[in-house]
Coordinates of C-alpha atoms and ligand atoms in Angstrom, one line a residue:
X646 CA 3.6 -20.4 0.8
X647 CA 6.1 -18.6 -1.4
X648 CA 5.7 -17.8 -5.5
X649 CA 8.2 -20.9 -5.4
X650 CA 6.1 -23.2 -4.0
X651 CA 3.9 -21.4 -7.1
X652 CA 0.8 -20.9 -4.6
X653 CA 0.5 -17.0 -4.7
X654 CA -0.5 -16.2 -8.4
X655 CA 0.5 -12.9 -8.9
X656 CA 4.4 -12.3 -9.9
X657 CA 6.1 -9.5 -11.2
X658 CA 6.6 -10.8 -14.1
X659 CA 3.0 -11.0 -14.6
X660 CA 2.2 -7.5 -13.7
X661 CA 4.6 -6.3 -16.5
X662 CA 2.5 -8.8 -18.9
X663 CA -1.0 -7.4 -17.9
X664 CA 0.5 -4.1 -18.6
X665 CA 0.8 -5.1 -22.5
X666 CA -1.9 -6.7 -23.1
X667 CA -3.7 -3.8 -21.5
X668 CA -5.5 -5.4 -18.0
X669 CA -5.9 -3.3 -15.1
X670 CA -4.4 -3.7 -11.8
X671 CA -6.3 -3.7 -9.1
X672 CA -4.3 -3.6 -5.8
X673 CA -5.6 -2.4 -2.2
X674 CA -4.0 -2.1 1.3
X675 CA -4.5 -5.0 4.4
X676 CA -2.9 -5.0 7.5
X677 CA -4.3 -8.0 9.0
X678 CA -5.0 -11.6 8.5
X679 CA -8.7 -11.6 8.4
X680 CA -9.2 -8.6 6.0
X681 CA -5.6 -10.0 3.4
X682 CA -8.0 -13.4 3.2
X683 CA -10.9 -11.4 2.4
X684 CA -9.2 -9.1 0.1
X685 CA -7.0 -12.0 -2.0
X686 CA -10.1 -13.9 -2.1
X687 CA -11.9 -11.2 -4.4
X688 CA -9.3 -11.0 -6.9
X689 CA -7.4 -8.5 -5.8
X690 CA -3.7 -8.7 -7.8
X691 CA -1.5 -6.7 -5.3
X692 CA -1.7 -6.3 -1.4
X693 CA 0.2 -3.4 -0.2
X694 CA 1.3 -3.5 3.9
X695 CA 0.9 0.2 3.6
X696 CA 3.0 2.4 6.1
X697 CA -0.5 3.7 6.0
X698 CA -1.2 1.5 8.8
X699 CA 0.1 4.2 10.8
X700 CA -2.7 5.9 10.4
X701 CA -5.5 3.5 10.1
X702 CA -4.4 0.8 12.3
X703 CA -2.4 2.8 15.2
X704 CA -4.2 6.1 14.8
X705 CA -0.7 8.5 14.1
X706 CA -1.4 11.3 12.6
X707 CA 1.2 11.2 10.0
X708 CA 3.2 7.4 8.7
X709 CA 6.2 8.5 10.2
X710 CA 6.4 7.3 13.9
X711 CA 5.4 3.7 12.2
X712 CA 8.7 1.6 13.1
X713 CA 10.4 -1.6 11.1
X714 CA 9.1 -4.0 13.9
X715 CA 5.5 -2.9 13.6
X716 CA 5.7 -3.3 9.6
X717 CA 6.5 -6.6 10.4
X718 CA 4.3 -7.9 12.5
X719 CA 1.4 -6.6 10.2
X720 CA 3.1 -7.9 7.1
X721 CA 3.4 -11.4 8.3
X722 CA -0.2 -11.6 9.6
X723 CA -1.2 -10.3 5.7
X724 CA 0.8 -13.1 3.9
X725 CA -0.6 -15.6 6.2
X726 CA -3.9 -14.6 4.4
X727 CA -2.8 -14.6 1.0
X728 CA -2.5 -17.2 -1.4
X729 CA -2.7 -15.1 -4.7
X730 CA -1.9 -11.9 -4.8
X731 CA 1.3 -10.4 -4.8
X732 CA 2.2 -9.1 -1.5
X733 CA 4.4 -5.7 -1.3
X734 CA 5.6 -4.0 2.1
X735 CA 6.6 -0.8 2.5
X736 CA 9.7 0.6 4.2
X737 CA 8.8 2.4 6.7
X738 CA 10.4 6.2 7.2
X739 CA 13.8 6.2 8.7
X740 CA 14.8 2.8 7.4
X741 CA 16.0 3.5 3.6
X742 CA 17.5 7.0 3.6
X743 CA 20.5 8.8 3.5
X744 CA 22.6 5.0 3.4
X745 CA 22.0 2.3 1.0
X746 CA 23.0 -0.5 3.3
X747 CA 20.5 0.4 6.1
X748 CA 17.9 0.2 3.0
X749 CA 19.1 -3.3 2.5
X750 CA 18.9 -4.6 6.2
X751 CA 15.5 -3.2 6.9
X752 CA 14.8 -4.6 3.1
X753 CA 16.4 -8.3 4.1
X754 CA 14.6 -8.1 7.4
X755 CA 10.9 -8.0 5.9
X756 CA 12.1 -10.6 3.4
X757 CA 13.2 -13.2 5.8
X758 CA 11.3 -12.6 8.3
X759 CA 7.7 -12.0 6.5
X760 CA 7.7 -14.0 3.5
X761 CA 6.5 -11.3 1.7
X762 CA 7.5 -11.0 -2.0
X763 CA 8.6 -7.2 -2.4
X764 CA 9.4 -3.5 -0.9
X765 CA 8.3 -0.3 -1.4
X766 CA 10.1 2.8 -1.6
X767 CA 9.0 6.8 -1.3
X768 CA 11.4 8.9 -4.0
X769 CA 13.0 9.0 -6.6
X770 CA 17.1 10.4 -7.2
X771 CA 18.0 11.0 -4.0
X772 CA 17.3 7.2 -3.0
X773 CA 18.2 5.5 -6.1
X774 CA 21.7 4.2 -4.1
X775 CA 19.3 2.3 -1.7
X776 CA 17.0 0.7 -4.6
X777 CA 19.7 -0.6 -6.8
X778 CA 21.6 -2.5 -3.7
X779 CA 18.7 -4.0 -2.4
X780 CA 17.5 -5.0 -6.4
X781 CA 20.8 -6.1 -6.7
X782 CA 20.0 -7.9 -3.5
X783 CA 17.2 -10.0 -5.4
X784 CA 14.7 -7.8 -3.9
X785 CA 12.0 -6.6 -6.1
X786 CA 11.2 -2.9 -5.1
X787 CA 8.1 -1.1 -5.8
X788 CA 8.9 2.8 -6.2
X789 CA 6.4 5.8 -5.2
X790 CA 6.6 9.1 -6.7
X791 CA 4.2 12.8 -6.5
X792 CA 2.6 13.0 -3.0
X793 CA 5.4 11.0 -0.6
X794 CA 3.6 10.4 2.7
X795 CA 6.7 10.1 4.7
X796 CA 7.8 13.9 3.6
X797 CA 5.1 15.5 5.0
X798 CA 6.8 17.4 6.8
X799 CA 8.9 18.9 3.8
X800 CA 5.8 19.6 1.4
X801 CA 3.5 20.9 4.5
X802 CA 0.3 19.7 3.1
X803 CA -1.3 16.8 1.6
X804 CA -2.4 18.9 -1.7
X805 CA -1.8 17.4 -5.1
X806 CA 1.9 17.1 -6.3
X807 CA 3.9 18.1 -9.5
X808 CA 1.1 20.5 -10.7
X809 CA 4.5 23.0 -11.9
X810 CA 6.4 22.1 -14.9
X811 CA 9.8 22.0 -13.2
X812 CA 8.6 19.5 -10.4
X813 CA 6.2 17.5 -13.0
X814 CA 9.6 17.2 -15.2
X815 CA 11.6 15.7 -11.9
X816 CA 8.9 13.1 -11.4
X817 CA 9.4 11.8 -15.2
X818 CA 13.0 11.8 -14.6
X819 CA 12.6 10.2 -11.3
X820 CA 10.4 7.7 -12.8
X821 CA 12.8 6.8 -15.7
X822 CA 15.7 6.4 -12.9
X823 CA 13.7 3.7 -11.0
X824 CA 12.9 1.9 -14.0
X825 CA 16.2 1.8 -14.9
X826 CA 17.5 0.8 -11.7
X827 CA 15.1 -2.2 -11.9
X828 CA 11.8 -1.5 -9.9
X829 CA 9.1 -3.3 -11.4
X830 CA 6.3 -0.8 -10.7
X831 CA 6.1 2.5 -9.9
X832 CA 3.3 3.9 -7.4
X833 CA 2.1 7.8 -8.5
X834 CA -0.2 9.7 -6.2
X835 CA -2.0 12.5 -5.9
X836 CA -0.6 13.9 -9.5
X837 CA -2.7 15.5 -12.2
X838 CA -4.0 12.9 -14.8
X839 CA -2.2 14.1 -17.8
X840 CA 1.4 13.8 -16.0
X841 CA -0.2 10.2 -15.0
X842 CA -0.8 9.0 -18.2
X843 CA 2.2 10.6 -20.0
X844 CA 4.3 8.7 -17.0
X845 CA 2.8 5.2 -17.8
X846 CA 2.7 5.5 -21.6
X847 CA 6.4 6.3 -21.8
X848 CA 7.3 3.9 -19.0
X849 CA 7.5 0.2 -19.6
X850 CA 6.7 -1.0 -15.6
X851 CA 3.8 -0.5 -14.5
X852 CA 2.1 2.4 -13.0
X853 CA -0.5 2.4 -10.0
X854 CA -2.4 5.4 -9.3
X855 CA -3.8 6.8 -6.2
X856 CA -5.3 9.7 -6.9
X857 CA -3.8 9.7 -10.4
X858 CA -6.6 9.4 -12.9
X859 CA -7.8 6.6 -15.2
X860 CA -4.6 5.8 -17.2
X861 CA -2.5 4.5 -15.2
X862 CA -2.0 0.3 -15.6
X863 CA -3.5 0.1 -12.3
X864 CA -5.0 1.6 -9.2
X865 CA -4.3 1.4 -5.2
X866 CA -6.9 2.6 -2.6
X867 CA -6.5 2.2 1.4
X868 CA -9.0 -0.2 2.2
X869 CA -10.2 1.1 5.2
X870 CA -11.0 4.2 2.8
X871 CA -12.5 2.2 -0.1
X872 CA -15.2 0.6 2.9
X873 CA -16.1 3.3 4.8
X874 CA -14.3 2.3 8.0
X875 CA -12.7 5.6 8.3
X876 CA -15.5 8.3 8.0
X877 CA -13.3 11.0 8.2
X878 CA -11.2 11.0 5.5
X879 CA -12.6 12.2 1.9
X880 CA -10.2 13.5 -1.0
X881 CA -11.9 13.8 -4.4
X882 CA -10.2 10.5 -5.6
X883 CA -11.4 8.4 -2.8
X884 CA -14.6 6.0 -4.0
X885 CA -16.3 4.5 -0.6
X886 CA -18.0 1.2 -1.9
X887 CA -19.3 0.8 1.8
X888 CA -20.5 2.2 4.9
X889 CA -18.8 0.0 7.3
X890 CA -18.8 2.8 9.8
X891 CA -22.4 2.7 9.7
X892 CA -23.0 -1.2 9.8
X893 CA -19.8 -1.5 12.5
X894 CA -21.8 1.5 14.5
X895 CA -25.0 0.1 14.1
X896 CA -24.0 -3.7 15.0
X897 CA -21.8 -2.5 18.0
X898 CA -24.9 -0.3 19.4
X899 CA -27.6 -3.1 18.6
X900 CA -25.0 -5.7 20.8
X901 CA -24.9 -3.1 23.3
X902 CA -28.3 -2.7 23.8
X903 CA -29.1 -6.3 23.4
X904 CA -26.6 -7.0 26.6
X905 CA -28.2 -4.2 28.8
X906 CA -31.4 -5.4 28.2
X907 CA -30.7 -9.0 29.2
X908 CA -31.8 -10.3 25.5
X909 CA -28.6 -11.5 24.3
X910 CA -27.4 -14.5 25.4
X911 CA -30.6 -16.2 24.7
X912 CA -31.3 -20.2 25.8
X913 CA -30.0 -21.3 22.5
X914 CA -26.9 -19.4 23.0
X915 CA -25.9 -20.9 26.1
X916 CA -24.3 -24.2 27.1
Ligands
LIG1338 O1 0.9 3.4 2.7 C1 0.0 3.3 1.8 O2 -1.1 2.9 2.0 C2 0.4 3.7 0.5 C3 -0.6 3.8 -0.6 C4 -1.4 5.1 -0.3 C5 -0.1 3.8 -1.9 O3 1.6 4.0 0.2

């Protein structure tokens, strides 16, 4: 059900309060029923349908070949597992640049046809056209600054962003711009701490970090990262709090084995 029908917990609104009195958010990535229910059931405040699911759940190498439709269909199956947290989808690449109402189709489209309660957007100036018509649509947007997946191709690498004074002074700027133009939080990753923290303390949204340090209001990690699902993927930032590869492995091979060898179905698991 929707924040009006008052069942998920989490608004915007009460982001921007946790940032004043000083609690953490703690938000995470789902792309899927089963692991949103899981996920909102532990207390997490934010679940991101990260275009990250074209990597983790499709296997691209990069988030760009990830397509509206796909976004979707993963975003709907995540708020059909939520009940607190606030759920936030992210515009795929291709959908938001370069003309403002595109932006707010692709934006109306996950709306409507998801249920979910926001959108987020990679940049800063050179798609502030597209955030303020699809805020001024009623949409609340969630910006992302520093390391912007969907540019890959313009930075080249994946290394950490804004380390030079002229592009660490274009990420404030940036930052100011999408607070002004109404986002309610601001995603940095992959920055260095100090820009991190001198971003959040002069902003009044909040700021979630990925690779960002300990002062930002919150932090986001993929979850397929943060359990050890993926095995092959291990930036300084990223803490594993399981070895899901290992259990899943170890599980799978055990099932295997247990069917070769005739043990599995037993008496008791027949009919
Ligand atoms: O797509 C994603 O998972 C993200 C997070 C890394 C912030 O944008």
């Amino acid at each position: 059900m929707s924040v009006a029908g008052s069942v998920r917990a989490v608004t915007t609104l009460r982001l921007t309060e946790m940032k004043q009195r000083g609690e953490k958010i703690a938000m995470l990535t789902s792309y899927d029923y089963s692991t949103a229910k899981i996920v909102d059931a532990a207390g997490v405040d934010v679940i991101l349908v990260g275009d990250s699911a074209a990597n983790v759940m499709a296997g691209y190498e990069t988030t760009l070949p990830i397509t509206l439709d796909m976004m979707i269909y993963h975003a709907r199956s995540v708020v059909r597992g939520v009940n607190r947290a606030l759920v936030v989808v992210d515009l795929p690449f291709g959908t938001y640049q370069g003309n403002s109402k595109v932006a707010l189709d692709s934006a109306i489209r996950i709306m409507k046809e998801t249920e979910a309660d926001s959108v987020k957007i990679e940049g800063g100036e050179e798609i502030i056209e597209s955030v303020q018509r699809i805020i001024s649509a009623g949409i609340p947007v969630m910006g992302h600054l520093g390391l912007t997946p969907q540019s890959i191709h313009k930075f080249g690498t994946y290394n950490v962003r804004a380390k030079e004074e002229a592009e660490a002074e274009k990420l404030v700027r940036d930052a100011h711009l999408l607070q002004e133009a109404g986002c309610f939080a601001i995603v940095l990753e992959k920055i260095p701490a100090a820009l991190a923290e001198r971003v959040s303390k002069e902003l009044t949204i909040p700021t979630i970090g990925i690779g960002a340090g300990g002062a930002t209001d919150g932090q986001v990690l993929v979850v397929h990262d943060m359990l050890g699902i993926t095995n092959d993927f291990s930036p300084r930032f990223l803490r594993r709090y399981a070895d899901l590869h290992g259990v899943m492995s170890e599980a799978i091979s055990h099932y295997v084995s247990d069917v070769k060898s005739q043990d599995f179905p037993n008496e008791k698991e027949q009919y």
